[in-house]
Coordinates of C-alpha atoms in Angstrom, one line a residue:
M1 CA -141.0 -5.2 78.7
S2 CA -137.5 -5.6 79.9
Q3 CA -136.6 -6.6 83.5
S4 CA -133.6 -5.1 85.4
V5 CA -131.0 -7.2 87.1
A6 CA -132.4 -5.6 90.5
D7 CA -135.8 -6.7 89.8
H8 CA -134.8 -10.2 88.9
L9 CA -132.8 -10.2 92.1
L10 CA -135.8 -9.2 94.2
G11 CA -137.9 -11.7 92.4
R12 CA -135.5 -14.5 93.2
L13 CA -135.6 -13.6 97.0
R14 CA -139.5 -13.7 96.8
A15 CA -139.2 -17.2 95.0
W16 CA -137.0 -18.4 98.0
G17 CA -139.7 -17.2 100.4
V18 CA -137.7 -14.1 101.8
E19 CA -140.1 -11.8 103.2
H20 CA -138.0 -9.1 105.0
V21 CA -134.7 -7.3 104.0
F22 CA -133.0 -5.5 106.6
G23 CA -130.9 -2.7 105.4
Y24 CA -130.0 0.9 105.0
P25 CA -130.0 2.8 101.6
G26 CA -126.9 4.3 99.9
D27 CA -126.0 5.1 96.2
G28 CA -124.3 1.9 95.7
I29 CA -127.7 0.0 96.0
N30 CA -129.8 2.6 94.3
G31 CA -131.0 0.0 91.7
L32 CA -132.0 -2.4 94.3
I33 CA -133.7 0.3 96.5
A34 CA -135.7 1.8 93.6
E35 CA -137.0 -1.7 92.8
L36 CA -137.9 -2.4 96.4
G37 CA -140.2 0.5 96.2
K38 CA -142.1 -0.9 93.2
A39 CA -142.0 -4.7 93.9
E40 CA -144.3 -6.9 95.7
G41 CA -141.7 -7.6 98.2
P42 CA -139.6 -8.5 100.2
H43 CA -140.5 -5.8 102.9
F44 CA -137.7 -3.4 103.3
V45 CA -136.9 -2.8 107.0
Q46 CA -134.8 0.4 107.6
S47 CA -132.6 0.3 110.7
R48 CA -130.6 3.3 111.9
H49 CA -127.3 1.7 111.1
E50 CA -126.3 -1.1 109.0
E51 CA -124.6 -2.8 111.9
M52 CA -128.2 -2.9 113.2
S53 CA -129.7 -4.3 109.9
A54 CA -127.2 -7.2 110.3
F55 CA -128.2 -7.9 113.9
E56 CA -131.8 -7.6 113.0
A57 CA -131.3 -10.2 110.1
V58 CA -129.6 -12.6 112.7
G59 CA -132.5 -12.1 115.2
Y60 CA -135.0 -12.7 112.6
A61 CA -133.0 -15.8 111.5
K62 CA -132.5 -17.1 115.0
F63 CA -136.1 -16.8 116.0
S64 CA -137.8 -17.8 112.7
G65 CA -135.5 -20.5 111.7
R66 CA -135.4 -19.1 108.3
L67 CA -133.0 -17.2 106.2
G68 CA -132.1 -13.6 107.3
V69 CA -131.0 -11.1 104.6
C70 CA -129.4 -7.7 105.0
L71 CA -128.7 -5.0 102.5
A72 CA -126.0 -2.3 102.5
T73 CA -124.3 0.1 100.1
S74 CA -120.6 -0.1 99.1
G75 CA -117.8 0.9 101.2
P76 CA -118.8 2.3 104.5
G77 CA -122.2 0.4 104.5
A78 CA -120.6 -2.9 103.8
I79 CA -118.1 -2.3 106.6
H80 CA -120.9 -1.5 109.0
L81 CA -122.4 -5.0 108.5
L82 CA -119.4 -6.9 109.7
N83 CA -120.0 -7.2 113.4
G84 CA -123.6 -8.6 112.8
L85 CA -122.2 -11.0 110.2
Y86 CA -119.6 -12.1 112.5
D87 CA -122.3 -12.8 115.2
A88 CA -124.0 -15.0 112.5
K89 CA -120.9 -16.9 111.8
L90 CA -120.0 -17.6 115.2
D91 CA -123.5 -18.5 116.2
H92 CA -124.1 -20.6 113.1
V93 CA -126.9 -18.6 111.8
P94 CA -127.9 -18.4 108.0
V95 CA -127.8 -14.8 106.7
V96 CA -127.1 -13.5 103.2
A97 CA -125.7 -10.0 102.9
I98 CA -126.3 -8.2 99.5
V99 CA -123.9 -5.3 99.1
G100 CA -123.4 -2.7 96.5
Q101 CA -120.2 -1.7 94.8
T102 CA -119.0 1.1 92.7
H103 CA -119.6 0.9 88.8
R104 CA -117.8 -1.8 87.1
S105 CA -116.1 0.9 84.9
A106 CA -114.6 2.3 88.0
M107 CA -113.5 -0.7 89.8
G108 CA -109.8 -0.8 90.5
G109 CA -109.6 2.8 90.0
S110 CA -109.5 4.1 93.6
Y111 CA -113.0 5.5 93.2
Q112 CA -114.9 7.1 95.9
Q113 CA -116.4 4.5 98.4
E114 CA -114.5 1.8 96.5
V115 CA -113.4 -1.0 98.8
D116 CA -112.0 -4.5 98.1
L117 CA -115.1 -6.3 99.2
H118 CA -113.7 -9.7 98.5
S119 CA -110.9 -9.1 101.0
L120 CA -113.3 -7.6 103.4
F121 CA -115.8 -10.5 103.5
K122 CA -113.5 -13.4 102.8
D123 CA -113.2 -14.4 106.4
V124 CA -116.8 -13.6 107.7
A125 CA -118.5 -14.9 104.5
G126 CA -115.7 -17.2 103.2
A127 CA -118.3 -20.1 102.6
F128 CA -119.7 -18.0 99.6
V129 CA -118.6 -14.5 98.5
Q130 CA -118.9 -13.3 94.9
T131 CA -119.2 -10.3 92.9
A132 CA -121.5 -10.3 89.8
M133 CA -120.0 -8.7 86.7
V134 CA -122.8 -9.6 84.1
P135 CA -126.5 -10.3 84.1
E136 CA -126.2 -13.9 83.2
Q137 CA -124.6 -14.8 86.6
F138 CA -128.1 -14.7 87.9
P139 CA -129.9 -16.3 89.4
N140 CA -126.9 -18.7 90.1
L141 CA -125.1 -16.3 92.4
I142 CA -128.2 -15.5 94.7
D143 CA -129.2 -19.4 94.7
R144 CA -125.7 -20.5 95.7
A145 CA -125.5 -17.8 98.4
I146 CA -128.9 -18.9 99.9
R147 CA -128.2 -22.6 99.6
T148 CA -124.7 -22.3 101.2
A149 CA -126.0 -20.0 104.0
L150 CA -128.8 -22.4 104.8
A151 CA -126.9 -25.8 104.4
E152 CA -123.8 -24.5 106.4
R153 CA -125.7 -22.3 108.7
C154 CA -123.6 -19.3 108.1
P155 CA -123.4 -15.9 106.5
T156 CA -122.8 -15.5 102.9
A157 CA -122.2 -12.3 100.6
V158 CA -123.2 -11.5 97.1
I159 CA -121.8 -8.2 95.8
V160 CA -123.7 -6.4 92.8
P161 CA -122.0 -3.3 91.2
A162 CA -124.4 -0.3 91.1
D163 CA -124.7 0.0 87.3
L164 CA -125.3 -3.8 86.9
Q165 CA -128.3 -3.4 89.2
E166 CA -129.9 -1.2 86.6
A167 CA -128.9 -3.2 83.6
D168 CA -131.3 -5.4 81.5
Y169 CA -131.5 -8.9 82.7
S170 CA -130.6 -11.7 80.6
P171 CA -130.7 -15.4 81.8
P172 CA -127.8 -17.6 81.3
G173 CA -128.0 -19.5 78.1
H174 CA -127.4 -23.2 77.2
A175 CA -123.8 -22.4 76.3
F176 CA -120.1 -22.7 77.2
K177 CA -119.3 -20.9 80.4
Q178 CA -122.8 -20.0 81.3
V179 CA -124.1 -21.4 84.5
P180 CA -127.8 -22.1 84.9
S181 CA -129.6 -22.8 88.3
S182 CA -132.4 -25.1 89.4
P183 CA -135.6 -23.7 90.9
P184 CA -135.3 -22.3 94.5
G185 CA -135.3 -24.9 97.1
L186 CA -132.9 -27.0 99.3
G187 CA -133.1 -30.7 99.3
A188 CA -131.4 -31.1 102.8
P189 CA -130.3 -34.7 103.7
L190 CA -131.1 -36.7 106.7
V191 CA -127.6 -37.4 108.2
V192 CA -127.4 -40.2 110.4
P193 CA -124.3 -42.1 112.0
R194 CA -123.5 -45.8 111.2
D195 CA -125.1 -48.3 113.2
E196 CA -121.8 -49.7 114.7
D197 CA -121.1 -46.2 116.0
V198 CA -124.5 -45.9 117.5
A199 CA -124.1 -49.3 119.1
R200 CA -120.5 -48.2 120.7
A201 CA -122.3 -45.1 122.0
A202 CA -125.1 -47.1 123.5
E203 CA -122.4 -49.3 125.3
V204 CA -120.8 -46.2 126.9
V205 CA -124.1 -44.8 128.0
N206 CA -125.5 -48.2 129.4
A207 CA -122.4 -48.5 131.5
G208 CA -123.0 -45.3 133.3
E209 CA -124.8 -45.0 136.7
K210 CA -124.6 -41.1 136.8
V211 CA -125.3 -39.5 133.4
A212 CA -125.2 -35.9 132.6
V213 CA -126.8 -34.5 129.5
L214 CA -125.5 -31.2 127.9
I215 CA -127.6 -29.7 125.1
G216 CA -127.1 -26.5 122.8
Q217 CA -129.1 -24.9 120.2
G218 CA -128.4 -28.0 118.0
A219 CA -131.0 -30.0 120.2
R220 CA -133.7 -27.7 119.2
G221 CA -135.4 -30.3 117.0
A222 CA -134.9 -33.0 119.4
V223 CA -136.8 -31.9 122.5
D224 CA -138.7 -35.0 123.0
E225 CA -135.7 -37.3 122.4
V226 CA -133.4 -35.4 124.8
V227 CA -136.2 -35.6 127.6
E228 CA -136.5 -39.5 126.8
L229 CA -132.7 -39.8 127.0
A230 CA -132.8 -38.1 130.6
E231 CA -135.8 -40.2 131.7
T232 CA -134.2 -43.3 130.4
T233 CA -130.8 -43.0 132.0
R234 CA -132.2 -41.1 135.0
G235 CA -129.9 -38.3 134.3
G236 CA -130.0 -34.5 134.3
I237 CA -130.0 -31.9 131.5
A238 CA -127.8 -28.9 131.6
K239 CA -128.0 -26.1 129.0
A240 CA -125.6 -24.0 127.1
L241 CA -126.5 -20.5 126.8
L242 CA -127.7 -20.7 123.2
G243 CA -129.7 -23.6 124.2
K244 CA -131.4 -22.0 127.3
D245 CA -134.8 -22.0 125.5
V246 CA -134.7 -25.5 124.0
I247 CA -136.2 -27.3 127.0
G248 CA -138.3 -25.6 129.6
D249 CA -137.2 -25.1 133.0
E250 CA -140.3 -26.7 134.6
Q251 CA -138.8 -30.1 134.1
P252 CA -137.4 -30.9 137.6
F253 CA -134.2 -32.7 136.2
V254 CA -133.3 -29.6 134.0
T255 CA -130.3 -28.0 135.9
G256 CA -130.2 -24.8 133.8
S257 CA -127.4 -22.8 132.3
I258 CA -123.6 -24.1 132.5
G259 CA -120.5 -22.2 132.3
L260 CA -119.3 -18.8 133.7
L261 CA -123.1 -17.9 133.7
G262 CA -124.3 -21.1 134.8
T263 CA -126.0 -22.6 137.8
R264 CA -124.5 -24.5 140.8
P265 CA -126.6 -27.6 140.0
S266 CA -125.2 -27.7 136.4
W267 CA -121.7 -27.4 137.9
E268 CA -122.2 -30.1 140.5
M269 CA -123.9 -32.6 137.9
M270 CA -120.8 -32.0 135.7
R271 CA -118.4 -32.5 138.7
D272 CA -119.9 -35.7 139.9
C273 CA -121.3 -37.4 136.9
D274 CA -119.6 -40.6 135.4
T275 CA -120.9 -40.2 131.9
L276 CA -121.5 -37.2 129.7
V277 CA -123.7 -36.9 126.6
I278 CA -123.3 -33.8 124.5
V279 CA -126.1 -32.9 122.0
G280 CA -125.8 -29.9 119.7
S281 CA -123.3 -28.0 121.8
S282 CA -119.9 -26.5 121.5
L283 CA -119.5 -25.0 124.9
P284 CA -116.0 -23.6 125.2
Y285 CA -115.5 -23.6 128.9
S286 CA -114.1 -27.2 129.4
Q287 CA -113.4 -26.4 133.0
Y288 CA -117.1 -26.4 133.6
L289 CA -117.3 -30.0 131.9
P290 CA -116.4 -33.3 133.8
P291 CA -113.0 -33.8 135.0
F292 CA -111.0 -35.4 132.0
G293 CA -111.3 -39.2 132.2
R294 CA -115.0 -39.6 132.6
R295 CA -116.7 -41.6 129.7
A296 CA -118.5 -39.2 127.0
V297 CA -120.5 -39.3 123.8
Q298 CA -121.1 -36.3 121.4
I299 CA -123.9 -35.9 118.8
D300 CA -123.8 -32.9 116.5
I301 CA -124.7 -32.4 112.7
D302 CA -121.4 -30.4 112.0
P303 CA -118.4 -32.7 112.0
H304 CA -116.2 -29.7 112.4
M305 CA -117.5 -29.2 115.8
I306 CA -117.2 -32.8 117.0
G307 CA -114.6 -33.8 119.8
M308 CA -113.2 -30.3 120.3
R309 CA -114.4 -29.3 123.7
Y310 CA -114.0 -32.6 125.7
P311 CA -112.1 -36.0 124.9
T312 CA -115.2 -37.8 123.9
E313 CA -115.1 -41.6 123.5
V314 CA -117.6 -41.9 120.8
N315 CA -118.6 -39.1 118.4
L316 CA -121.8 -39.4 116.3
V317 CA -122.2 -37.0 113.4
G318 CA -125.9 -36.8 112.5
D319 CA -129.4 -35.1 112.9
A320 CA -129.9 -34.8 116.6
A321 CA -133.5 -36.2 116.6
E322 CA -132.9 -39.1 114.4
T323 CA -129.5 -40.0 116.0
L324 CA -131.1 -40.0 119.6
R325 CA -134.0 -42.2 118.4
R326 CA -131.6 -44.7 117.2
L327 CA -129.6 -44.6 120.4
L328 CA -132.5 -44.8 122.5
H329 CA -133.4 -48.1 120.9
R330 CA -130.2 -49.6 122.3
L331 CA -130.3 -48.0 125.7
R332 CA -131.4 -49.9 128.9
N333 CA -134.2 -48.5 130.8
R334 CA -132.7 -47.5 134.2
R335 CA -136.0 -46.5 135.7
G336 CA -136.2 -48.2 139.2
E337 CA -132.6 -49.0 139.4
A338 CA -131.1 -47.8 142.7
G339 CA -127.9 -46.0 141.6
P340 CA -129.6 -44.1 138.6
E341 CA -132.5 -43.2 140.8
R342 CA -130.5 -41.8 143.8
W343 CA -128.7 -39.7 141.0
R344 CA -131.8 -38.3 139.8
E345 CA -133.1 -37.7 143.2
R346 CA -130.0 -35.7 144.0
I347 CA -130.2 -33.7 140.8
E348 CA -133.8 -32.8 141.3
T349 CA -133.3 -31.8 144.9
S350 CA -130.2 -29.6 144.0
V351 CA -132.6 -28.0 141.3
R352 CA -135.4 -27.3 143.9
E353 CA -132.8 -25.7 146.2
W354 CA -131.3 -23.6 143.4
W355 CA -134.5 -21.8 142.5
T356 CA -135.0 -21.1 146.1
T357 CA -131.6 -19.6 146.2
M358 CA -132.1 -17.4 143.3
D359 CA -135.4 -16.0 144.8
Q360 CA -133.3 -15.3 148.0
Q361 CA -130.5 -13.7 146.3
A362 CA -132.7 -11.5 144.3
H363 CA -134.0 -10.2 147.4
V364 CA -130.7 -9.3 148.9
P365 CA -130.9 -5.5 149.8
A366 CA -129.2 -3.2 147.2
D367 CA -128.9 0.5 146.3
P368 CA -131.4 1.0 144.9
V369 CA -132.6 -2.2 143.0
N370 CA -130.9 -5.6 143.0
P371 CA -130.4 -6.4 139.3
M372 CA -131.3 -10.0 139.9
L373 CA -134.8 -8.9 141.1
I374 CA -135.2 -7.6 137.5
C375 CA -135.3 -11.0 136.1
N376 CA -136.6 -12.6 139.3
E377 CA -139.9 -10.5 138.9
L378 CA -140.1 -11.0 135.2
S379 CA -139.6 -14.7 135.4
S380 CA -143.1 -15.3 137.1
R381 CA -144.7 -12.8 134.6
L382 CA -143.4 -14.0 131.3
P383 CA -146.1 -14.6 128.8
E384 CA -146.1 -18.2 127.6
N385 CA -145.2 -17.1 124.1
A386 CA -142.5 -14.6 125.0
I387 CA -139.3 -14.0 123.2
V388 CA -136.5 -12.8 125.3
T389 CA -133.1 -11.2 124.1
A390 CA -130.3 -10.4 126.4
D391 CA -127.3 -8.1 125.6
S392 CA -123.9 -8.9 126.3
G393 CA -122.7 -7.8 129.8
S394 CA -124.0 -8.5 133.2
A395 CA -127.6 -8.6 131.9
A396 CA -126.7 -11.8 130.4
N397 CA -125.7 -13.3 133.8
W398 CA -129.1 -12.6 135.2
Y399 CA -130.9 -13.8 132.1
A400 CA -128.8 -17.1 132.2
R401 CA -129.5 -17.8 136.0
H402 CA -132.7 -16.1 137.0
L403 CA -135.1 -16.3 134.1
K404 CA -137.2 -19.5 134.3
F405 CA -138.3 -20.5 130.8
T406 CA -141.2 -22.7 130.1
S407 CA -141.7 -24.8 127.1
G408 CA -142.5 -22.6 124.0
M409 CA -140.7 -19.5 125.2
R410 CA -137.8 -18.2 123.1
G411 CA -134.7 -16.5 123.9
S412 CA -131.2 -15.8 122.7
V413 CA -128.0 -13.8 123.2
S414 CA -124.8 -13.2 121.1
G415 CA -123.4 -16.6 122.3
T416 CA -119.9 -16.9 120.8
L417 CA -119.0 -13.5 119.9
A418 CA -120.7 -12.0 122.8
T419 CA -120.8 -8.6 121.2
M420 CA -122.4 -5.6 122.9
G421 CA -125.4 -3.9 121.2
C422 CA -127.2 -6.8 120.0
G423 CA -130.2 -6.8 122.3
V424 CA -132.6 -4.4 120.9
P425 CA -132.1 -5.3 117.3
Y426 CA -132.4 -8.9 118.1
A427 CA -135.8 -8.1 119.6
I428 CA -136.7 -6.0 116.4
G429 CA -135.8 -8.9 114.2
A430 CA -137.8 -11.2 116.5
K431 CA -140.9 -9.0 116.1
F432 CA -140.6 -9.4 112.2
A433 CA -140.2 -13.1 112.6
H434 CA -143.2 -13.4 115.0
P435 CA -145.3 -10.2 114.9
D436 CA -147.9 -11.9 117.1
R437 CA -145.5 -12.5 120.0
P438 CA -144.3 -10.1 122.8
A439 CA -140.6 -9.5 122.7
I440 CA -138.4 -8.3 125.7
A441 CA -134.9 -7.2 125.5
L442 CA -132.5 -7.1 128.8
V443 CA -130.0 -4.5 127.8
G444 CA -127.3 -3.0 129.9
D445 CA -126.7 0.9 129.9
G446 CA -123.6 0.6 127.8
A447 CA -125.1 -1.4 125.3
M448 CA -128.2 0.8 125.2
Q449 CA -126.1 3.9 124.7
M450 CA -124.1 2.2 122.0
N451 CA -127.0 1.0 119.8
G452 CA -130.2 0.7 121.6
L453 CA -131.3 4.3 121.9
A454 CA -131.1 4.7 118.1
E455 CA -133.1 1.5 117.5
L456 CA -135.9 2.6 119.8
I457 CA -136.7 4.9 116.6
T458 CA -136.8 1.8 114.4
A459 CA -139.2 0.2 116.9
R460 CA -141.5 3.0 117.0
R461 CA -141.6 3.2 113.2
Y462 CA -142.7 -0.4 112.7
A463 CA -144.7 -1.2 115.8
R464 CA -148.0 -0.6 113.9
E465 CA -147.1 -3.5 111.6
W466 CA -147.2 -6.1 114.4
S467 CA -150.3 -7.8 115.4
D468 CA -148.9 -7.8 119.1
P469 CA -147.0 -4.5 119.4
R470 CA -145.4 -5.3 122.7
L471 CA -141.7 -4.7 122.6
V472 CA -140.2 -4.2 126.1
V473 CA -136.8 -2.9 126.4
C474 CA -135.5 -3.0 130.1
V475 CA -132.4 -1.2 130.5
L476 CA -130.1 -2.1 133.6
H477 CA -129.2 1.4 134.6
N478 CA -126.3 1.5 136.9
N479 CA -123.8 4.0 135.0
D480 CA -121.1 1.4 134.8
L481 CA -119.8 -1.0 132.2
N482 CA -120.4 -3.5 134.8
Q483 CA -119.3 -6.8 133.2
V484 CA -115.8 -5.4 132.3
T485 CA -115.8 -3.9 135.7
W486 CA -116.1 -7.4 137.2
E487 CA -113.8 -9.0 134.7
L488 CA -111.1 -6.3 135.6
R489 CA -111.5 -7.5 139.4
A490 CA -111.8 -11.1 138.9
M491 CA -109.5 -11.8 136.1
G492 CA -106.9 -8.8 136.2
G493 CA -106.6 -8.1 139.8
S494 CA -107.4 -4.5 139.0
P495 CA -109.6 -2.0 141.0
R496 CA -112.6 -0.4 139.4
T497 CA -111.3 2.3 136.9
P498 CA -113.9 5.1 136.8
Y499 CA -112.3 6.9 133.9
S500 CA -112.9 3.8 131.6
Q501 CA -115.9 2.3 133.4
D502 CA -118.3 5.1 134.3
L503 CA -121.0 5.9 131.8
P504 CA -122.7 9.4 131.3
D505 CA -126.0 9.3 133.3
V506 CA -128.9 9.3 130.7
S507 CA -132.6 9.0 131.2
Y508 CA -133.6 6.3 129.0
A509 CA -137.2 6.5 130.1
G510 CA -137.0 10.3 129.1
F511 CA -135.7 9.4 125.7
A512 CA -138.3 6.9 125.1
A513 CA -141.0 9.2 126.1
S514 CA -139.6 11.8 123.8
L515 CA -140.3 9.5 121.0
G516 CA -143.9 8.8 122.2
L517 CA -143.1 5.5 123.5
G518 CA -144.2 4.0 126.9
A519 CA -141.7 4.5 129.7
E520 CA -141.2 4.2 133.3
T521 CA -138.3 4.6 135.6
V522 CA -137.8 2.2 138.6
Q523 CA -135.9 3.3 141.7
A524 CA -137.2 1.0 144.3
P525 CA -137.4 -2.7 144.5
E526 CA -141.1 -2.8 145.6
A527 CA -141.8 -0.9 142.2
M528 CA -140.1 -3.7 140.1
G529 CA -143.0 -6.2 139.8
P530 CA -145.8 -3.5 139.1
A531 CA -143.7 -1.8 136.5
W532 CA -143.3 -5.2 134.7
D533 CA -147.0 -5.5 134.8
R534 CA -147.5 -2.4 133.1
A535 CA -144.9 -2.7 130.5
L536 CA -146.3 -6.2 129.7
A537 CA -149.8 -4.8 129.3
A538 CA -148.7 -1.8 127.0
D539 CA -150.2 -1.4 123.6
G540 CA -146.9 -0.6 122.1
P541 CA -143.0 -0.6 122.6
F542 CA -142.1 0.4 126.2
V543 CA -138.8 1.3 128.2
L544 CA -138.3 0.2 131.7
D545 CA -135.3 2.2 133.1
V546 CA -134.3 0.5 136.1
H547 CA -131.9 2.0 138.5
C548 CA -129.9 -0.9 139.6
D549 CA -126.9 -1.6 141.9
P550 CA -123.5 -2.2 140.2
D551 CA -122.1 -3.9 143.2
I552 CA -124.1 -6.9 143.2
P553 CA -121.5 -9.5 142.2
P554 CA -122.1 -12.1 139.2
I555 CA -120.6 -15.0 141.1
P556 CA -120.0 -18.0 139.0
P557 CA -121.1 -21.4 140.2
Y558 CA -117.4 -22.3 140.9
V559 CA -114.8 -19.7 141.9
E560 CA -111.3 -20.6 140.8
S561 CA -108.6 -19.9 143.2
G562 CA -106.9 -17.4 140.6
Q563 CA -110.1 -15.5 140.6
L564 CA -110.2 -15.2 144.3
T565 CA -106.6 -14.1 144.4
D566 CA -107.3 -11.4 141.7
M567 CA -110.3 -10.2 143.4
A568 CA -108.5 -9.9 146.6
K569 CA -105.8 -8.0 145.0
A570 CA -108.3 -5.6 143.3
L571 CA -109.8 -4.8 146.8
A572 CA -106.5 -4.3 148.4
S573 CA -105.5 -1.9 145.6
G574 CA -108.1 0.5 146.6
D575 CA -111.4 -0.3 144.6
P576 CA -113.7 2.6 145.2
D577 CA -116.4 0.3 145.9
G578 CA -114.6 -2.2 147.9
F579 CA -116.6 -2.4 151.3
A580 CA -119.9 -2.6 149.3
L581 CA -118.5 -5.3 147.2
M582 CA -117.5 -7.4 150.2
T583 CA -120.8 -6.8 152.2
K584 CA -123.0 -7.4 149.2
G585 CA -121.0 -10.2 147.9
L586 CA -121.0 -12.2 151.2
R587 CA -124.9 -11.7 151.6
T588 CA -125.3 -12.9 147.9
K589 CA -123.1 -15.9 148.4
L590 CA -124.7 -16.7 151.8
Q591 CA -128.1 -17.4 150.4
E592 CA -126.5 -20.7 148.7
F593 CA -126.2 -22.0 152.5
I594 CA -129.2 -20.9 154.3
S595 CA -131.8 -22.5 151.7
P596 CA -134.7 -24.0 154.0
H597 CA -134.4 -27.2 152.0
R598 CA -130.7 -27.8 153.3

């Protein structure tokens, strides 16, 4: 019996271990959709929109450490994938997009839904994007797309015309201009730097008295080594946003997030250190790194990302864990030395005070609920195996600063693209990656209206397939595009503009209840904790609709003079919430100076 190209392609995905394909049907992929219904897998997950399919594939890849795969039809479906694929590109996540195209006989004829897909994908999937024209191009095309995505941690694309999907498959032959392929698998090398470069790096670190370590997601496989680095040097560890879940906050020398959404201990450590070690991070905000002139070493697996954020003295290209092990063999143990021990004590004191300050700020009176209280109350209730996603917007501020992760918890955001609308589909992707773990999405009402409401339908549809059906979506309901509002004030000197910032008032709990999901509206601070208890004890997806105050400011750890000038200009220009902003902002900032530890 003959095998179709579509059947062969799906079989090749199975051979690579692909278990889920996130997609939406259309006539450009009819052949693939038909075979998915017959095949033993992969499991097809139908989103409400192709953009959500791409985000779900990204979330799946981020939390599983495996390849994400999304599927879309030609033309409009392919276009819809772009935002999620750019999210994968900028956060270095392996995703393969399989996209349909019009029949080969119609290509170039300005046919319905025909789009120049090579041009469309050449930037986002530029590492590998190809169109199949004959059956013999398989399995090479799909193998190269997967190997490239995994090896380079990026999105790739394979375009398969609709009529080719239904054609009989014939393998490449032992012939001129036919390209065979090896069995599925990726023999990834262990990349390590040269010994002389490690020796130079050790010389830099050994000379330091006040060492600061910055980690990103690239340090995920090197937790023990990073902790040993901090213990050996008596330094502290700050975390870029995508590295928030790499090392638990129960470590007393972990200063938390860094940058605009960062903590004061991280900023102080960077300001005052004499030596910086960067491991697996490409944090773009150099103003939150040490003043130029401090000695610095960077470790990264990707040579393209080395030396581009800070003038580092030694750059080590290699696997983070193996490189750190080689470095640690050459480092002096600074335990017991007066200078490094004073530095460590200072860091740990700052961290203790910070968590006290965070609790105090979360309890500053607000109308009706302080948004910081949402994460503050969740932090102590997080299940030890929880997966947390945060959408872009003010929700990411509170996620970054107020959630205290312990080892084993996972979390992520759209780190570099910072796109709205990823929070709920990320969480759905996480549930397919780990159906036995609870997922929690922290989402602003703007992002919820943009994408989240529709994907609640997807969550309801598939919840019965998850061994732990808990997926809690917490909506920060303030009827304001809050992050942009604050950016207008602090970076543009503009007062709040209701015509662009106000959102239609929607009952998110009501919508969830109409779908048969668990739901609760929270309108008082004392109700926040018990509401989290009920949501985390639910036997299925649950929506918390929390009415929170838009005038609680997301104050960065260090406020530049230009930001103060712009904020004053915005208030002087007649911001409609000016008095409330000043009152609540002062109350919030004051908590940093009244900590009982100071």
